[in-house]
Short mmCIF file of C-alpha atoms and ligand atoms in Angstrom, two decimals:
data_model
loop_
_atom_site.label_atom_id
_atom_site.label_comp_id
_atom_site.label_asym_id
_atom_site.label_seq_id
_atom_site.Cartn_x
_atom_site.Cartn_y
_atom_site.Cartn_z
CA MET A 23 64.88 115.79 147.71
CA SER A 24 63.05 113.26 145.75
CA ALA A 25 65.07 111.08 143.08
CA ALA A 26 62.82 112.48 140.32
CA ALA A 27 63.92 115.97 141.71
CA LYS A 28 67.61 115.15 141.83
CA PRO A 29 69.49 116.95 139.43
CA LEU A 30 70.92 114.67 136.70
CA ALA A 31 74.64 113.79 136.87
CA PRO A 32 76.37 115.03 133.52
CA ALA A 33 76.49 112.45 131.04
CA ALA A 34 79.62 110.90 130.41
CA PRO A 35 81.50 112.37 127.15
CA ALA A 36 80.88 109.90 124.36
CA ARG A 37 83.96 108.29 123.63
CA VAL A 38 84.88 109.29 120.03
CA PRO A 39 88.37 107.35 118.14
CA ALA A 40 91.57 109.18 117.94
CA HIS A 41 91.73 107.64 114.66
CA VAL A 42 89.29 105.88 112.39
CA GLY A 43 90.07 103.89 109.36
CA VAL A 44 87.95 103.27 106.42
CA ILE A 45 87.89 100.59 104.08
CA MET A 46 85.51 102.29 101.22
CA ASP A 47 83.92 99.00 99.79
CA GLY A 48 80.78 98.24 97.31
CA ASN A 49 81.24 101.05 94.72
CA GLY A 50 81.32 98.15 92.05
CA ARG A 51 77.94 96.39 93.04
CA TRP A 52 76.60 100.07 93.85
CA ALA A 53 76.93 100.57 89.98
CA ALA A 54 75.78 97.23 89.00
CA ALA A 55 72.40 97.67 91.21
CA ARG A 56 71.90 100.79 88.66
CA GLY A 57 73.08 98.94 85.47
CA VAL A 58 75.89 101.97 85.02
CA PRO A 59 79.60 101.57 84.51
CA ARG A 60 81.54 100.84 87.39
CA ALA A 61 83.34 104.38 86.88
CA LEU A 62 80.05 105.73 88.20
CA GLY A 63 80.39 103.97 91.42
CA HIS A 64 83.83 105.10 92.15
CA LYS A 65 82.44 108.73 91.31
CA ALA A 66 79.95 108.63 93.69
CA GLY A 67 82.07 106.99 95.83
CA ALA A 68 84.36 110.14 96.35
CA GLU A 69 81.58 112.20 96.86
CA ALA A 70 80.86 109.54 99.68
CA ALA A 71 84.46 110.14 100.96
CA ARG A 72 83.59 114.18 100.84
CA ARG A 73 80.50 113.65 102.96
CA CYS A 74 82.62 111.16 105.62
CA ILE A 75 85.45 113.71 105.67
CA GLU A 76 82.96 116.18 106.74
CA ALA A 77 81.11 113.83 109.16
CA ALA A 78 84.28 112.96 111.16
CA ALA A 79 85.75 116.41 111.16
CA GLU A 80 82.19 117.53 113.10
CA ALA A 81 82.26 114.47 115.10
CA GLY A 82 86.02 115.79 117.04
CA ILE A 83 87.52 112.68 115.10
CA GLY A 84 91.27 113.69 115.01
CA TRP A 85 92.55 111.03 112.15
CA LEU A 86 90.95 109.68 109.37
CA THR A 87 92.20 107.31 106.95
CA LEU A 88 90.49 106.38 104.01
CA PHE A 89 91.40 103.24 101.81
CA ALA A 90 91.42 104.26 98.70
CA PHE A 91 93.71 102.24 95.94
CA SER A 92 95.01 99.20 97.30
CA SER A 93 98.66 97.64 96.13
CA GLU A 94 96.41 94.70 94.44
CA ASN A 95 93.92 97.34 92.91
CA TRP A 96 96.80 97.58 90.02
CA GLN A 97 95.71 94.27 88.75
CA ARG A 98 91.99 95.58 87.86
CA PRO A 99 91.34 95.75 84.55
CA ALA A 100 93.38 98.39 82.84
CA GLU A 101 90.33 100.80 82.09
CA GLU A 102 89.17 100.94 85.49
CA VAL A 103 92.76 101.86 86.91
CA GLN A 104 92.43 104.35 84.39
CA ASP A 105 89.22 105.77 85.86
CA LEU A 106 90.32 105.06 89.35
CA THR A 107 93.86 106.85 89.15
CA ALA A 108 92.38 109.45 86.78
CA LEU A 109 89.56 110.22 89.67
CA MET A 110 92.17 110.50 92.17
CA ARG A 111 93.90 113.31 90.50
CA ALA A 112 90.76 115.18 89.79
CA TYR A 113 90.15 114.42 93.63
CA LEU A 114 93.37 116.27 94.46
CA LYS A 115 93.02 119.08 92.39
CA THR A 116 89.32 119.84 92.91
CA GLU A 117 89.27 119.28 96.77
CA VAL A 118 92.51 120.93 97.98
CA GLY A 119 90.89 124.30 98.04
CA ARG A 120 87.95 122.69 100.22
CA LEU A 121 90.25 121.13 102.80
CA VAL A 122 92.26 124.05 103.20
CA LYS A 123 89.13 125.99 104.24
CA ASP A 124 87.51 122.96 106.42
CA GLY A 125 91.22 122.93 108.26
CA VAL A 126 91.43 119.22 106.72
CA ARG A 127 95.56 118.43 106.51
CA LEU A 128 95.85 115.83 103.82
CA ARG A 129 98.45 113.33 103.75
CA VAL A 130 98.65 110.20 101.13
CA ILE A 131 100.48 107.05 102.47
CA GLY A 132 101.40 104.05 100.34
CA GLU A 133 103.47 103.79 96.93
CA ARG A 134 102.86 107.38 95.22
CA GLU A 135 105.96 106.64 92.68
CA ARG A 136 103.94 104.00 91.29
CA PHE A 137 101.26 106.59 89.99
CA GLY A 138 104.32 108.41 87.91
CA GLU A 139 105.69 111.74 88.66
CA ASP A 140 102.77 114.14 87.74
CA THR A 141 100.74 112.60 90.08
CA ALA A 142 103.48 112.16 92.66
CA ARG A 143 103.86 116.10 92.05
CA ALA A 144 100.17 116.73 92.44
CA ILE A 145 99.96 114.80 96.17
CA ALA A 146 102.89 116.60 97.12
CA ALA A 147 101.39 119.73 96.47
CA ALA A 148 98.60 118.94 97.86
CA GLU A 149 99.94 117.95 101.20
CA ALA A 150 101.83 121.36 101.43
CA ALA A 151 98.83 123.34 100.47
CA THR A 152 96.86 121.63 103.42
CA ALA A 153 99.77 121.55 106.05
CA ALA A 154 98.34 124.19 108.43
CA GLY A 155 94.97 122.09 108.82
CA ALA A 156 94.42 121.56 112.16
CA ARG A 157 91.05 120.32 112.77
CA LEU A 158 91.30 116.81 111.18
CA ASN A 159 94.28 114.85 109.58
CA LEU A 160 93.04 112.92 106.64
CA ASN A 161 95.04 110.11 105.28
CA ILE A 162 94.32 108.81 101.82
CA ALA A 163 96.05 105.19 101.34
CA LEU A 164 97.19 105.08 97.49
CA SER A 165 98.88 102.11 96.02
CA TYR A 166 98.87 101.05 99.95
CA GLY A 167 99.35 97.47 101.16
CA GLY A 168 99.75 96.71 104.62
CA ARG A 169 102.52 93.70 104.07
CA ALA A 170 104.36 95.79 101.63
CA GLU A 171 104.53 98.69 103.91
CA ILE A 172 105.51 96.45 106.83
CA ALA A 173 108.52 95.16 104.13
CA ALA A 174 109.53 98.49 103.51
CA ALA A 175 109.93 99.28 106.98
CA ALA A 176 112.05 95.85 107.41
CA ARG A 177 114.11 96.85 104.49
CA GLN A 178 114.93 100.14 106.00
CA ILE A 179 115.78 98.79 109.33
CA ALA A 180 117.72 95.99 107.72
CA ARG A 181 120.29 98.82 105.69
CA ARG A 182 120.72 100.79 108.78
CA VAL A 183 122.00 97.65 110.44
CA ALA A 184 124.07 96.68 108.10
CA GLU A 185 126.14 100.04 107.59
CA GLY A 186 126.69 100.23 111.46
CA SER A 187 123.97 102.86 112.39
CA LEU A 188 121.14 100.89 114.13
CA LEU A 189 122.32 97.50 116.23
CA PRO A 190 119.24 94.62 116.18
CA GLU A 191 118.89 95.39 119.91
CA GLU A 192 117.32 98.64 119.09
CA VAL A 193 114.75 97.04 117.34
CA ASP A 194 111.59 97.18 119.02
CA GLU A 195 108.06 97.87 118.10
CA ARG A 196 108.14 101.77 118.21
CA LEU A 197 111.01 101.89 116.23
CA PHE A 198 109.51 99.57 113.99
CA GLY A 199 106.34 101.71 113.86
CA GLY A 200 108.52 104.83 112.92
CA PHE A 201 109.76 103.37 109.70
CA LEU A 202 106.06 103.10 108.50
CA GLY A 203 104.01 105.41 106.22
CA THR A 204 101.97 105.99 109.55
CA ALA A 205 104.78 107.51 111.91
CA GLY A 206 104.24 109.69 114.48
CA MET A 207 100.29 108.97 113.79
CA PRO A 208 98.05 107.44 116.50
CA ASP A 209 97.04 103.70 115.83
CA PRO A 210 93.67 103.28 114.50
CA ASP A 211 91.12 102.98 117.45
CA LEU A 212 88.38 102.01 114.80
CA ILE A 213 88.41 100.64 111.51
CA ILE A 214 85.21 100.59 109.63
CA ARG A 215 84.29 98.36 106.26
CA THR A 216 81.20 98.80 104.48
CA SER A 217 79.40 96.94 101.89
CA GLY A 218 78.91 93.98 104.53
CA GLU A 219 82.16 92.33 103.45
CA LYS A 220 84.11 91.33 106.62
CA ARG A 221 88.08 91.41 105.87
CA ILE A 222 91.03 93.60 106.50
CA SER A 223 92.24 93.41 103.23
CA ASN A 224 95.83 94.25 103.52
CA PHE A 225 94.99 97.50 105.67
CA LEU A 226 96.85 99.12 108.47
CA LEU A 227 97.98 95.41 109.05
CA TRP A 228 100.35 97.03 111.88
CA GLN A 229 98.31 99.73 113.05
CA ALA A 230 95.37 97.74 113.58
CA ALA A 231 96.78 95.21 116.31
CA TYR A 232 94.10 96.56 118.73
CA ALA A 233 91.62 98.51 116.56
CA GLU A 234 87.81 97.75 117.12
CA PHE A 235 86.14 96.73 113.79
CA VAL A 236 82.34 97.84 112.43
CA PHE A 237 81.37 96.12 109.65
CA GLN A 238 78.21 98.54 107.85
CA ASP A 239 75.88 96.70 105.62
CA VAL A 240 75.75 99.98 103.21
CA LEU A 241 77.57 100.11 99.76
CA TRP A 242 80.24 102.96 99.96
CA PRO A 243 78.48 105.18 97.59
CA ASP A 244 75.55 105.48 99.82
CA TYR A 245 77.60 106.38 103.22
CA GLY A 246 76.84 109.64 104.62
CA ALA A 247 76.80 111.20 108.23
CA ALA A 248 74.20 109.13 109.95
CA HIS A 249 76.20 105.87 109.08
CA LEU A 250 79.61 107.31 110.74
CA ALA A 251 77.30 108.48 113.88
CA ALA A 252 76.25 104.53 113.74
CA ALA A 253 79.38 103.09 113.57
CA LEU A 254 80.48 105.69 116.42
CA ASP A 255 78.03 104.76 118.88
CA ASP A 256 79.09 100.91 118.14
CA PHE A 257 82.95 102.02 118.83
CA ALA A 258 81.37 104.07 122.43
CA ALA A 259 79.90 101.28 123.50
CA ARG A 260 82.36 98.62 123.22
CA GLU A 261 84.95 97.77 126.16
CA ARG A 262 88.81 97.98 124.64
CA ARG A 263 90.90 95.86 126.94
CA TYR A 264 94.13 95.91 125.20
CA GLY A 265 94.84 91.77 126.06
CA VAL A 266 94.82 92.87 129.97
CA ARG A 267 92.23 91.52 132.18
CA LEU A 268 90.44 94.66 134.11
CA GLY A 269 89.29 93.99 137.77
C1 FPP B 13 85.93 99.45 96.59
O1 FPP B 13 84.67 99.12 95.68
C2 FPP B 13 86.51 100.70 96.44
C3 FPP B 13 87.77 101.09 95.44
C4 FPP B 13 88.10 99.88 95.18
C5 FPP B 13 88.21 102.52 95.14
C6 FPP B 13 87.71 103.15 96.57
C7 FPP B 13 87.68 104.65 95.43
C8 FPP B 13 86.65 105.81 96.00
C9 FPP B 13 85.87 105.58 97.27
C10 FPP B 13 86.83 107.12 95.44
C11 FPP B 13 87.98 107.46 95.33
C12 FPP B 13 87.99 108.14 97.03
C13 FPP B 13 88.80 109.27 97.02
C14 FPP B 13 88.89 109.75 98.28
C15 FPP B 13 89.14 110.09 95.92
P1 FPP B 13 84.87 97.73 94.54
O2 FPP B 13 85.44 98.84 93.33
O3 FPP B 13 85.74 97.04 95.14
O4 FPP B 13 83.40 97.83 94.74
P2 FPP B 13 82.56 95.96 94.83
O5 FPP B 13 83.44 95.60 95.67
O6 FPP B 13 81.56 96.25 95.07
O7 FPP B 13 83.25 95.79 93.53
#
């Protein structure tokens, strides 16, 4: 049989990350470029989030964590904080039906209590309503900061040691991870940041120990399925070594 007639070996399945984290950056610049209020940039950002969630589910990603509001975002001007929190509340209300229909299970990580009782209740209701979703696990990080999350875990562990229910020797990486907001979830394999900025900005600090990073030069409101596909292609071509020298 000539080489040309040889049946092709089946292509290796593309490596799809189990967990993708996204730092959605550039809403403000998108709005400024159009001469519209920042709030419209965030609104367009929420639509991009919807496109990204759909594309992630289509791509077979199991876990998607979107960084929607950082611990530091509370320090933005009061009007912008109000716009962002109102957008989150509206999103929780309007998106739940779509998430249920699409098999998406929503969880919120971060200090949800800082948004007040009503919002915390709306978050709990959205989590309960989507709890049966098995196609994609969606985490939205709200009032989230990696350092605050690690400090909170350390506090809980210290309390247990002080009350005698835990020995210091029992504290290892596995146990520590169980006290984080992401307990029981896989670590992110891939973290994407948009808008051309190349920083981690306090996102999933513990969990990102071995994540691959992809920085994309697109403002978040313009993000779509093709951008996610490009990031996944980039990821699939990386060799991951976890600090181990292979061969
Ligand atoms: C960064 O852009 C984005 C944020 C601070 C908020 C992210 C929120 C959304 C994408 C909308 C809501 C999403 C959901 C899932 C409800 P920036 O304002 O820092 O932009 P800039 O760096 O260009 O000023």
